[in-house]
Coordinates of C-alpha atoms and ligand atoms in Angstrom, one line a residue:
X1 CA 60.0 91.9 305.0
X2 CA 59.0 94.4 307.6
X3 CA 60.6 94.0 310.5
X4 CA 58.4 92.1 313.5
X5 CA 57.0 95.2 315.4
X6 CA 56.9 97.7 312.3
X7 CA 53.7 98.9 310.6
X8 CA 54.3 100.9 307.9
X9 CA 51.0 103.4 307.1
X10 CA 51.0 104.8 303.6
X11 CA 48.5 107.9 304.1
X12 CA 47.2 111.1 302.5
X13 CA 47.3 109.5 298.7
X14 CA 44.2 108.7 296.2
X15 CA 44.3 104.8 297.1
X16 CA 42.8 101.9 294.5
X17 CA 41.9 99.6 296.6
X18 CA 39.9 96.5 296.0
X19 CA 37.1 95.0 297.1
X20 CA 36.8 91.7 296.0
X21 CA 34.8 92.4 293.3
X22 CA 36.7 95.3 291.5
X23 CA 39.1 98.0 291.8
X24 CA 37.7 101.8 293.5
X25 CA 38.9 104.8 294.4
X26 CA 39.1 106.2 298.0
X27 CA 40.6 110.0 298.3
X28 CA 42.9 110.9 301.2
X29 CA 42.7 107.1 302.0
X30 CA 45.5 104.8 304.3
X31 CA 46.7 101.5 303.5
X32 CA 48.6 99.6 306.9
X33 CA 50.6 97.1 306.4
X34 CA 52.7 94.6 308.8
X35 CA 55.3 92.1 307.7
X36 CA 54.6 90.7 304.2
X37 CA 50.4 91.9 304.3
X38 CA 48.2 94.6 303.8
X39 CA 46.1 94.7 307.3
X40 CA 44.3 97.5 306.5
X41 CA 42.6 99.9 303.4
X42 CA 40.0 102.7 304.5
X43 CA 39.8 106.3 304.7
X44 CA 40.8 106.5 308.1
X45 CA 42.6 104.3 310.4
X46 CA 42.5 105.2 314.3
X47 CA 45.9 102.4 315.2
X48 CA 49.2 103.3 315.8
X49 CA 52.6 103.1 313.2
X50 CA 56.1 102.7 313.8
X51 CA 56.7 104.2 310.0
X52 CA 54.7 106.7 307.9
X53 CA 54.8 107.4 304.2
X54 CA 53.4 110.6 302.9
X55 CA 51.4 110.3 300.0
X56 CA 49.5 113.4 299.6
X57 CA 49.6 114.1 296.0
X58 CA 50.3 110.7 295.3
X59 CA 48.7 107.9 293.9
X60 CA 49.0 104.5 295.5
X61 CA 48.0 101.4 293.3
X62 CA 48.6 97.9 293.1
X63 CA 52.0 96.4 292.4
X64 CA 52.4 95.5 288.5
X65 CA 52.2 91.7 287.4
X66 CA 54.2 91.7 284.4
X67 CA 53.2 87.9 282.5
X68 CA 56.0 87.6 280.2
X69 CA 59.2 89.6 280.2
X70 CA 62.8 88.3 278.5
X71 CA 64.5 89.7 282.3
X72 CA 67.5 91.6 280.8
X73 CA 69.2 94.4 279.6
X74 CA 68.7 93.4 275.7
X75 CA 71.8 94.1 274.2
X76 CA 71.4 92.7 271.3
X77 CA 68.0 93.6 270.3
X78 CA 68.4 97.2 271.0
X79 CA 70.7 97.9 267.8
X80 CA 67.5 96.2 265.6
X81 CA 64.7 98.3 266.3
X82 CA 62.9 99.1 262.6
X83 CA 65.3 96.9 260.9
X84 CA 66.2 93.2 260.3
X85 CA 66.2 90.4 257.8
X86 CA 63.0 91.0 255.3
X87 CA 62.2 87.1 255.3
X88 CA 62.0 86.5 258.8
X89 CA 58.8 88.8 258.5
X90 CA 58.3 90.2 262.0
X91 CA 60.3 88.0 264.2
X92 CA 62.8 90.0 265.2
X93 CA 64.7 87.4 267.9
X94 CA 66.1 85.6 264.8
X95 CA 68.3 88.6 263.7
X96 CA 70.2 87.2 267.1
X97 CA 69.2 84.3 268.8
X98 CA 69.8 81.2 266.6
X99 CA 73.2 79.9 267.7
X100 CA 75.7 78.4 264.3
X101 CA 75.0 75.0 262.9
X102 CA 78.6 75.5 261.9
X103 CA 79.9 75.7 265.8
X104 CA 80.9 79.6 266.2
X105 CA 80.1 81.3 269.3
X106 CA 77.0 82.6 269.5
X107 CA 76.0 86.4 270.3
X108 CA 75.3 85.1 274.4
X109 CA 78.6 84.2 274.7
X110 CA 80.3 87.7 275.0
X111 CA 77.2 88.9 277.5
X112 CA 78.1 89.2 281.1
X113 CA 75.2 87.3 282.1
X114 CA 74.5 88.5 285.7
X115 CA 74.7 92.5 284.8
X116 CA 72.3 91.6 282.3
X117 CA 69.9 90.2 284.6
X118 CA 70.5 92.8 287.2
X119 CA 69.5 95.7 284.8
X120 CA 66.4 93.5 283.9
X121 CA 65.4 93.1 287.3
X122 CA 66.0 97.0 288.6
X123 CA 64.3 98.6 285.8
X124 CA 61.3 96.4 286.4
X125 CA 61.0 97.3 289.9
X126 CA 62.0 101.2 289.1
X127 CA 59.1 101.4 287.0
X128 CA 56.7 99.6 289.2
X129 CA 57.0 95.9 288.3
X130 CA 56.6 93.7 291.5
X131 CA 55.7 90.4 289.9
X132 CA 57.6 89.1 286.9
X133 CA 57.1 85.7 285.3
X134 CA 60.8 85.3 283.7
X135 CA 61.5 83.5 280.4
X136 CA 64.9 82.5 280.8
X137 CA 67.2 79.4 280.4
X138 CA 69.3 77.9 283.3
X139 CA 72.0 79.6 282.3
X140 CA 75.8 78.3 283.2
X141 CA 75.3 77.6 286.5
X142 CA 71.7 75.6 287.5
X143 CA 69.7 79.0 287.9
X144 CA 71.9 80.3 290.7
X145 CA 72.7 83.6 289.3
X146 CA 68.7 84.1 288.1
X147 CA 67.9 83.1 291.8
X148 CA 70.7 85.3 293.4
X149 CA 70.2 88.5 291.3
X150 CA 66.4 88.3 292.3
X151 CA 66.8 87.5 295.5
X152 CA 68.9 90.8 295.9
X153 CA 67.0 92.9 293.7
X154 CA 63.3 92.3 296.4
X155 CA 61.1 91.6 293.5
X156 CA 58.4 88.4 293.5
X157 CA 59.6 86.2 290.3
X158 CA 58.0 83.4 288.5
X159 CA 60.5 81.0 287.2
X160 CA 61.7 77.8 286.1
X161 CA 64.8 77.2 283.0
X162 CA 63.0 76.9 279.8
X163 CA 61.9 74.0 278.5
X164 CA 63.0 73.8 275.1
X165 CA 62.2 71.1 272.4
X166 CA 64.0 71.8 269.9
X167 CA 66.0 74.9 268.3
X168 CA 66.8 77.3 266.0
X169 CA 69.8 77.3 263.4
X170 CA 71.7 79.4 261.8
X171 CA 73.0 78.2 258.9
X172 CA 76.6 79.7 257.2
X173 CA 74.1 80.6 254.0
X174 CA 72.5 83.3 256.2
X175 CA 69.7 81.2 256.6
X176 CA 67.5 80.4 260.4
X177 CA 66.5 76.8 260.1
X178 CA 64.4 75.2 263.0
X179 CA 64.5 71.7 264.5
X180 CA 62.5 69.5 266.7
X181 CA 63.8 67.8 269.6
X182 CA 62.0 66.2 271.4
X183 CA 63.9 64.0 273.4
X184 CA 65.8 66.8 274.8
X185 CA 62.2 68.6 275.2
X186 CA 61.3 66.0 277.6
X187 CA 65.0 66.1 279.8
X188 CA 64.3 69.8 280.2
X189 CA 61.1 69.3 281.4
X190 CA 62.3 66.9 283.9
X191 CA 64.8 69.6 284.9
X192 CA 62.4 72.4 285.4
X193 CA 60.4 69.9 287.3
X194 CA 63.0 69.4 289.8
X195 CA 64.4 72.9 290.0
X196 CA 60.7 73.5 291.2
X197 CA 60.5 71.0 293.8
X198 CA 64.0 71.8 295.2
X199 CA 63.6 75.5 295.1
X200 CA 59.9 75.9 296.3
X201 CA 59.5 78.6 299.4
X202 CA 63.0 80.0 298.0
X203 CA 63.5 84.0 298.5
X204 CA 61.3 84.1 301.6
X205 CA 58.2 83.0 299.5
X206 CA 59.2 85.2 296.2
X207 CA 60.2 82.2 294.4
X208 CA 57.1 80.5 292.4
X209 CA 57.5 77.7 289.9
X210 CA 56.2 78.0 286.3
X211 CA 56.5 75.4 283.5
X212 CA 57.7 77.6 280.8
X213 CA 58.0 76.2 277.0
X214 CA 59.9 78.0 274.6
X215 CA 57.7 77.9 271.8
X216 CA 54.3 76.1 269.9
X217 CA 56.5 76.1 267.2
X218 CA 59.3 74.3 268.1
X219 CA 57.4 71.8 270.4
X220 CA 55.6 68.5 269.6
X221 CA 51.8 67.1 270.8
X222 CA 53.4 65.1 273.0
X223 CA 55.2 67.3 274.7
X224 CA 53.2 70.0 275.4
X225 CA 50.4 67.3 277.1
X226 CA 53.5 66.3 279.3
X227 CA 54.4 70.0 279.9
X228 CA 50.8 70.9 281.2
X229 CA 50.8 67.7 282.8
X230 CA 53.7 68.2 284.5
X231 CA 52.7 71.7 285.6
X232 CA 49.4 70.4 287.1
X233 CA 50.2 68.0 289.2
X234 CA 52.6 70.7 290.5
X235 CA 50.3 73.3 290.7
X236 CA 51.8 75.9 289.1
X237 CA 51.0 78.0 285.9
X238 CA 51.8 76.4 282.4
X239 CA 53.0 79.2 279.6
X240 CA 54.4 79.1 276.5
X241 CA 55.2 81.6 273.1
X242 CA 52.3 80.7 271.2
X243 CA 51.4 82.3 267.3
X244 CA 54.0 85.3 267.9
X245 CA 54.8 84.2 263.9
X246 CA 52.6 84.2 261.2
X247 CA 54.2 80.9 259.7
X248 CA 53.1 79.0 262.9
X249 CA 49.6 79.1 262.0
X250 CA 49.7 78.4 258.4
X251 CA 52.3 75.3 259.0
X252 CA 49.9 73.9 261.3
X253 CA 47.0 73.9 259.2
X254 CA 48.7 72.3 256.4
X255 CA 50.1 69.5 258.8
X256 CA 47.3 68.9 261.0
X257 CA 43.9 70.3 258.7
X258 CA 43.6 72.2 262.3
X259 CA 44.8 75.6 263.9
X260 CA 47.1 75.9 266.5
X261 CA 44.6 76.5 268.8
X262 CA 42.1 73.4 267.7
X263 CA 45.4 71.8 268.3
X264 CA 46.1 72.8 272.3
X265 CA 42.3 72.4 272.7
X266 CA 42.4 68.6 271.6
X267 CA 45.5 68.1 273.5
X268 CA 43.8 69.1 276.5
X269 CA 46.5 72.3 277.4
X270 CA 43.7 75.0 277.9
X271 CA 42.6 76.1 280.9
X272 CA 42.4 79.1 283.5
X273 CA 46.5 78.5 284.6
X274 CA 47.4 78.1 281.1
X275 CA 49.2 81.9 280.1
X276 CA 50.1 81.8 276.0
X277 CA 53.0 84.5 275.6
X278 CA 51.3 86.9 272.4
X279 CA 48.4 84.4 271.0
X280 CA 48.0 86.8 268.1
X281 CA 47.6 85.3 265.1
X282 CA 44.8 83.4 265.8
X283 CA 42.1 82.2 263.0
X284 CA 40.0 85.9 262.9
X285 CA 43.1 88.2 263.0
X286 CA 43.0 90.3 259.7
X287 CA 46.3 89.0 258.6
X288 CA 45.4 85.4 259.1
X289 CA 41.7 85.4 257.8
X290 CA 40.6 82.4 258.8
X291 CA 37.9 83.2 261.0
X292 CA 35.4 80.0 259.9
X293 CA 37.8 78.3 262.6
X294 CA 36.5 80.4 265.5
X295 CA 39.6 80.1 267.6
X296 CA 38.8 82.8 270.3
X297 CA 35.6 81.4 271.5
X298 CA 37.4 78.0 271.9
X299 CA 40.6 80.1 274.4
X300 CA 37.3 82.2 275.8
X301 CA 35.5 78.8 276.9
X302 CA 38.2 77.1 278.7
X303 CA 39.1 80.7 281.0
X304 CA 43.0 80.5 278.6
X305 CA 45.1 83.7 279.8
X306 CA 46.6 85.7 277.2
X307 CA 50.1 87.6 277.8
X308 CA 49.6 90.7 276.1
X309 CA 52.9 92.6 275.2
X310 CA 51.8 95.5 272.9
X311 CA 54.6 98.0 272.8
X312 CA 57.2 94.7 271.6
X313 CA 55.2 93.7 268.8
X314 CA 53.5 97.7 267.2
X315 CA 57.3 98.0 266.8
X316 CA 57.2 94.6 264.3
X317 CA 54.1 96.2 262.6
X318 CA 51.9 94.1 264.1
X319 CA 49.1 93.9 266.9
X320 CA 46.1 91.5 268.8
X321 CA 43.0 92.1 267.3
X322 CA 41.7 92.7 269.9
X323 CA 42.1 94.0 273.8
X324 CA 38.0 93.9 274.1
X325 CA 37.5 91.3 271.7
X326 CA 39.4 88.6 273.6
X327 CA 38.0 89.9 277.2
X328 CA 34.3 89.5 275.5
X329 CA 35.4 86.1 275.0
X330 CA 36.0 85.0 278.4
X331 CA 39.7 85.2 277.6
X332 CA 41.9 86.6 280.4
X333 CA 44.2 89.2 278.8
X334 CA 47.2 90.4 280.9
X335 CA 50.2 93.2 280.4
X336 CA 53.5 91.5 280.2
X337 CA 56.7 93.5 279.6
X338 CA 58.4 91.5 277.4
X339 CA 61.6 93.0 275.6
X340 CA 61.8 96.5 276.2
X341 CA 61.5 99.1 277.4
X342 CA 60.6 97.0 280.8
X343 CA 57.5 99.6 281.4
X344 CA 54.5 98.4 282.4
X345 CA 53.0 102.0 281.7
X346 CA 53.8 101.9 277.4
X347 CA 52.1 98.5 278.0
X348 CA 49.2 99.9 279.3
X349 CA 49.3 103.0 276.7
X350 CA 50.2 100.9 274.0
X351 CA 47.1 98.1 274.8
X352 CA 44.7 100.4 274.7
X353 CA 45.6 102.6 271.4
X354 CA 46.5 99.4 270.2
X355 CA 42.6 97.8 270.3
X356 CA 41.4 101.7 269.6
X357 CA 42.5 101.5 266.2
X358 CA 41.9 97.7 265.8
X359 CA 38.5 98.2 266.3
X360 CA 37.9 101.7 264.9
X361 CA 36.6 102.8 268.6
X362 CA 37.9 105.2 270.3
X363 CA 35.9 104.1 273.4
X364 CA 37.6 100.9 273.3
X365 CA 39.8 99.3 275.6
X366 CA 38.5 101.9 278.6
X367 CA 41.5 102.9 281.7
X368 CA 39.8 100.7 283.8
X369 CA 40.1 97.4 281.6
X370 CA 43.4 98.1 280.6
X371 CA 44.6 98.9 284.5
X372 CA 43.2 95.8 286.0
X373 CA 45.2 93.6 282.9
X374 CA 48.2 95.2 284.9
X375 CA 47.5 93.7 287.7
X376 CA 44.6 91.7 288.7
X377 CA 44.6 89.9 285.4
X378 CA 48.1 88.7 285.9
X379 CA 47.5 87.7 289.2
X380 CA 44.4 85.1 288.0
X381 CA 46.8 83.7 285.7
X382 CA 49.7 83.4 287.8
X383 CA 47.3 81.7 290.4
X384 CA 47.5 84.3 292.8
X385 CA 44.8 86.3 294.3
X386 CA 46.7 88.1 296.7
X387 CA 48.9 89.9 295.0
X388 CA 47.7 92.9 292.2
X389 CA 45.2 94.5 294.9
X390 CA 45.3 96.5 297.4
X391 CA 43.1 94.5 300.0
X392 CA 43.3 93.2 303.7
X393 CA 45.2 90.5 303.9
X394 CA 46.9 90.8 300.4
X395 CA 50.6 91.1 300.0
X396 CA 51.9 94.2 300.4
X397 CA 53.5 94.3 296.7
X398 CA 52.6 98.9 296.1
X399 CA 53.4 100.8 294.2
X400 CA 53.2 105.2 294.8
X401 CA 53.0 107.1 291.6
X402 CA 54.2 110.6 291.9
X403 CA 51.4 112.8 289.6
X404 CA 52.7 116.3 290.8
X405 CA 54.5 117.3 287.3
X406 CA 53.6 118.3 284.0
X407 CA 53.5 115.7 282.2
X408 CA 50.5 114.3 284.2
X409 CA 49.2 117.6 284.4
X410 CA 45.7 118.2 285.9
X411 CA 43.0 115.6 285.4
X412 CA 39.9 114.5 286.8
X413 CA 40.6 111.2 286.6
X414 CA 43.7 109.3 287.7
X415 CA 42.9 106.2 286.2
X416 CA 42.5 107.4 282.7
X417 CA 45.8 109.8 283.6
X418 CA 47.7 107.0 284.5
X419 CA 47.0 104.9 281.4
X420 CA 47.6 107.6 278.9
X421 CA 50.2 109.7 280.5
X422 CA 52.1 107.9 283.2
X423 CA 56.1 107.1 282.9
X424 CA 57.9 105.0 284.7
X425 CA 59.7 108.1 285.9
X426 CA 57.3 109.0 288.2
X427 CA 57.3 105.8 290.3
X428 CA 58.2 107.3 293.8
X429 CA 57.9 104.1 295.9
X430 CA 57.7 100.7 295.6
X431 CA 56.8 98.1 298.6
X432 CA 57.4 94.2 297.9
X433 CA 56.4 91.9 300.0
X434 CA 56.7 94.6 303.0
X435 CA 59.9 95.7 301.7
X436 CA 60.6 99.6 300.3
X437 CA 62.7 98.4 296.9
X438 CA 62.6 101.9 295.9
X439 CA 62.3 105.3 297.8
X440 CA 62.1 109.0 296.9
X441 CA 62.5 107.8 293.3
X442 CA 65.6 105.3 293.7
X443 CA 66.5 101.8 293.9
X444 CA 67.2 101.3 297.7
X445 CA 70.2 98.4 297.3
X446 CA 71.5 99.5 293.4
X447 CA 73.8 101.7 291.8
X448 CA 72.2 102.7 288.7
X449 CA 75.0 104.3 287.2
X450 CA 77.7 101.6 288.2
X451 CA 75.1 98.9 286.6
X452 CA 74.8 101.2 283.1
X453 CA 78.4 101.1 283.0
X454 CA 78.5 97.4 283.5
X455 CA 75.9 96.2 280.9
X456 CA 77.7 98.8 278.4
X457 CA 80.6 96.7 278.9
X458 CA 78.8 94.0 277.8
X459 CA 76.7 95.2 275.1
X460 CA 79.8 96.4 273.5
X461 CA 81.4 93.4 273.7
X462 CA 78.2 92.0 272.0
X463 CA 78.0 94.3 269.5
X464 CA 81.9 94.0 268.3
X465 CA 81.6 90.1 268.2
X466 CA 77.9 90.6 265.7
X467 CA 81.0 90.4 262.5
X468 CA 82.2 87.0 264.5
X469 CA 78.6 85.7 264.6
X470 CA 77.1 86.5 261.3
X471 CA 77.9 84.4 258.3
X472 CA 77.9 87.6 256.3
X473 CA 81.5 88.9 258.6
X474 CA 79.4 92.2 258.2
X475 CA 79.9 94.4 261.4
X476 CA 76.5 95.2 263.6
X477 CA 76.8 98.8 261.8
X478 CA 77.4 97.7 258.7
X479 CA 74.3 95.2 258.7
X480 CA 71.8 97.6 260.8
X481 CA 72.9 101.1 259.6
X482 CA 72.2 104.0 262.4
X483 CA 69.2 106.0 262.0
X484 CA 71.7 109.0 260.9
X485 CA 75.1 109.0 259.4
X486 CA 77.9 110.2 261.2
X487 CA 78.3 114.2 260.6
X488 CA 80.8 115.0 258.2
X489 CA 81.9 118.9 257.3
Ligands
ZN1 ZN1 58.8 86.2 274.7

């Protein structure tokens, strides 16, 4: 937070500020801000501050709301880009996550845990990431280190352990077997519970509760009425993975005659604050065919939010048909970084090429839809109007994009600019909660090149135990060859 007396004026840059009813554009404008708040947004502004930012050339937009983001450095996923175990189809996370039935340690175990985190964390906020909704177990120690390493790191994080009912497997056939639990579904949930009533108003404010299930598919009725429960009478967002795999929609019809979503609207989860991580292969999707069921209009009539994570799932093959098709629904779609990279700017990119070719429009999913899903969407979801605008009395979460280089080149339009050729390179600034996190292109309180060499400690330690870890004893190399043989004379 700003200290008491300082007002911080960000002038001279092409502002997107918002008046309550949309986003707009004012040239040469000024946003004030004092403390934890925007005060003021205009084109001119006739007080007084103790600090100035220049952002002529600039643009200055909203702070990003990223939905749904695994908050790490990914070390084990990097090495499977493009590759992986044909029968899992397109869920990559079982190449890795699914811990031995047989007892061996799994992939996790060599990670240093906190470096990981730290590099999550930093490259969201280097690229522009103010608000994160983290999915994320408790980890070893009771969700210290996840509240520690973002308290340090400045951003605004949406958190709570995972509530998990039930797991994965993998066998010593080579096999991923899931199981329900739901017993131990309904502990965790009493654990999140408390970790949100213990750590509410943590991090100056920053912390916000979220009841976060692992996954539809590994959850029971029962539990995910309790979950939403739970997360209503606590007021805080419900979210869950929800038809990221193909198999989860087919399994349900054949158990229950119904789709998954016919299932969470009879269970009575849907609504406004509930966010579903992916939601893609829903009844009309081409690979599904199923559309008799009309699942989007029932997620469209109850106001359900829709993580959207683009650039993760192209690289399976695989995308949500569609941006404009859901939004026409009712349904509110927002970005969400999920894997990697942690960029909200592919996201944005990737969403709207993504629902062009879906749709065989190229004047689908416009800049201006596919800007506000970065921010204002996200914020509806998360339950929070204040942050994702640049408004009086919102929180000053900003972001200043440097377009002065070649890559943005000349353009009439910033919006459209920023959508199609923005990198997270070009974030110059970035203001949470009153707070410069970044400046001149830097993390203000991180070493970026001491944290590289930290997590490549880690991911190398990873990496050499993948021959421990896989029933096959087949080295990381050996079982994901690299895109090019070594050179030989
Ligand atoms: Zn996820």
């Amino acid at each position: 937070m700003a200290s008491e007396q300082e007002t911080i004026a960000i002038s001279g840059g092409t502002v997107i500020a918002h008046n309550g009813d949309g986003h707009g554009m004012i040239e040469d404008g000024i946003v004030v801000i004092q403390d934890d708040r925007i005060v003021h947004v205009g084109a001119s502004w006739d007080g007084k501050a103790s600090r100035t930012i220049d952002a002529r050339g600039k643009l200055v937009i909203p702070g990003q709301v990223s939905t749904h983001a695994h908050v790490g450095a990914h070390e084990a996923q990097r090495a499977l880009v493009d590759t992986g175990q044909r029968e899992f189809i397109r869920s990559s996370f079982l190449h890795f996550l699914p811990a031995r039935r047989s007892g061996q340690p799994g992939i996790a175990s060599q990670q240093d845990f906190r470096a990981s985190l730290r590099f999550g964390f930093s490259a969201l906020l280097r690229h522009g990431v103010t608000t994160v909704l983290a999915f994320a177990p408790e980890g070893p120690d009771e969700g210290r280190a996840m509240i520690e390493v973002a308290e340090e790191s400045g951003i605004r994080l949406f958190w709570a352990p995972i509530v998990t009912g039930g797991r994965y497997w993998l066998e010593d056939s080579g096999k991923v077997t899931r199981e329900l639990d739901e017993e131990a579904g309904l502990a965790s949930l009493k654990r999140a519970a408390q970790f949100i009533e213990r750590h509410a108003g943590a991090m100056d404010g920053r912390l916000n509760g979220v009841i976060a299930l692992d996954e539809y598919y590994v959850s029971t009725p029962r539990l995910r009425r309790e979950a939403k429960a739970v997360a209503r009478s606590l007021g805080v967002p419900f979210t869950m993975h929800f038809l990221e795999q193909h198999r989860e929609f087919f399994e349900t019809v054949s158990e229950t005659g119904r789709t998954p979503v016919q299932c969470l609207a009879e269970e009575g989860v849907l609504d406004p604050s509930t966010l579903l991580a992916h939601c893609v292969y829903i009844g009309s999707h081409s690979l599904v065919g199923y559309p008799i069921a009309d699942d989007i209009h029932i997620l469209g009539e109850h106001g359900t939010a829709v993580a959207h994570s683009p650039v993760a799932f192209s690289r399976r093959g695989m995308m949500l048909e569609s941006f404009d098709r859901y939004r026409r629904a009712g349904i509110n779609v927002a970005l969400a970084t999920d894997t990697y990279p942690l960029d909200m700017f592919a996201e944005m990119r990737a969403a709207s090429t993504a629902c062009k070719a879906a749709d065989r429009n190229f004047e689908a999913a416009p800049a201006g839809a596919v800007f506000e899903a970065s921010n204002v969407s996200g914020a509806k979801a998360l339950g929070c109007p204040d942050i994702g605008r640049i408004a009086a009395g919102a929180k000053a979460d900003i972001v200043i994009v440097d377009t002065g280089n070649l890559s943005f080149g000349v353009n009439p339009d910033p919006i459209r600019a920023l959508v199609h050729l923005a990198a997270p390179g070009m974030v110059d600034t970035v203001i949470v909660d009153g707070r410069v996190v970044v400046a001149d292109k830097k993390l203000s309180n991180v070493d970026e090149s001491a944290l590289l060499e930290e997590v490549r400690m880690s991911s190398e330690r990873m990496w050499q135990h993948y021959s421990v870890y896989h029933p096959s004893g087949q080295t990381l190399a050996e079982r994901f060859p690299a895109a090019l043989p070594h050179w030989t004379e």
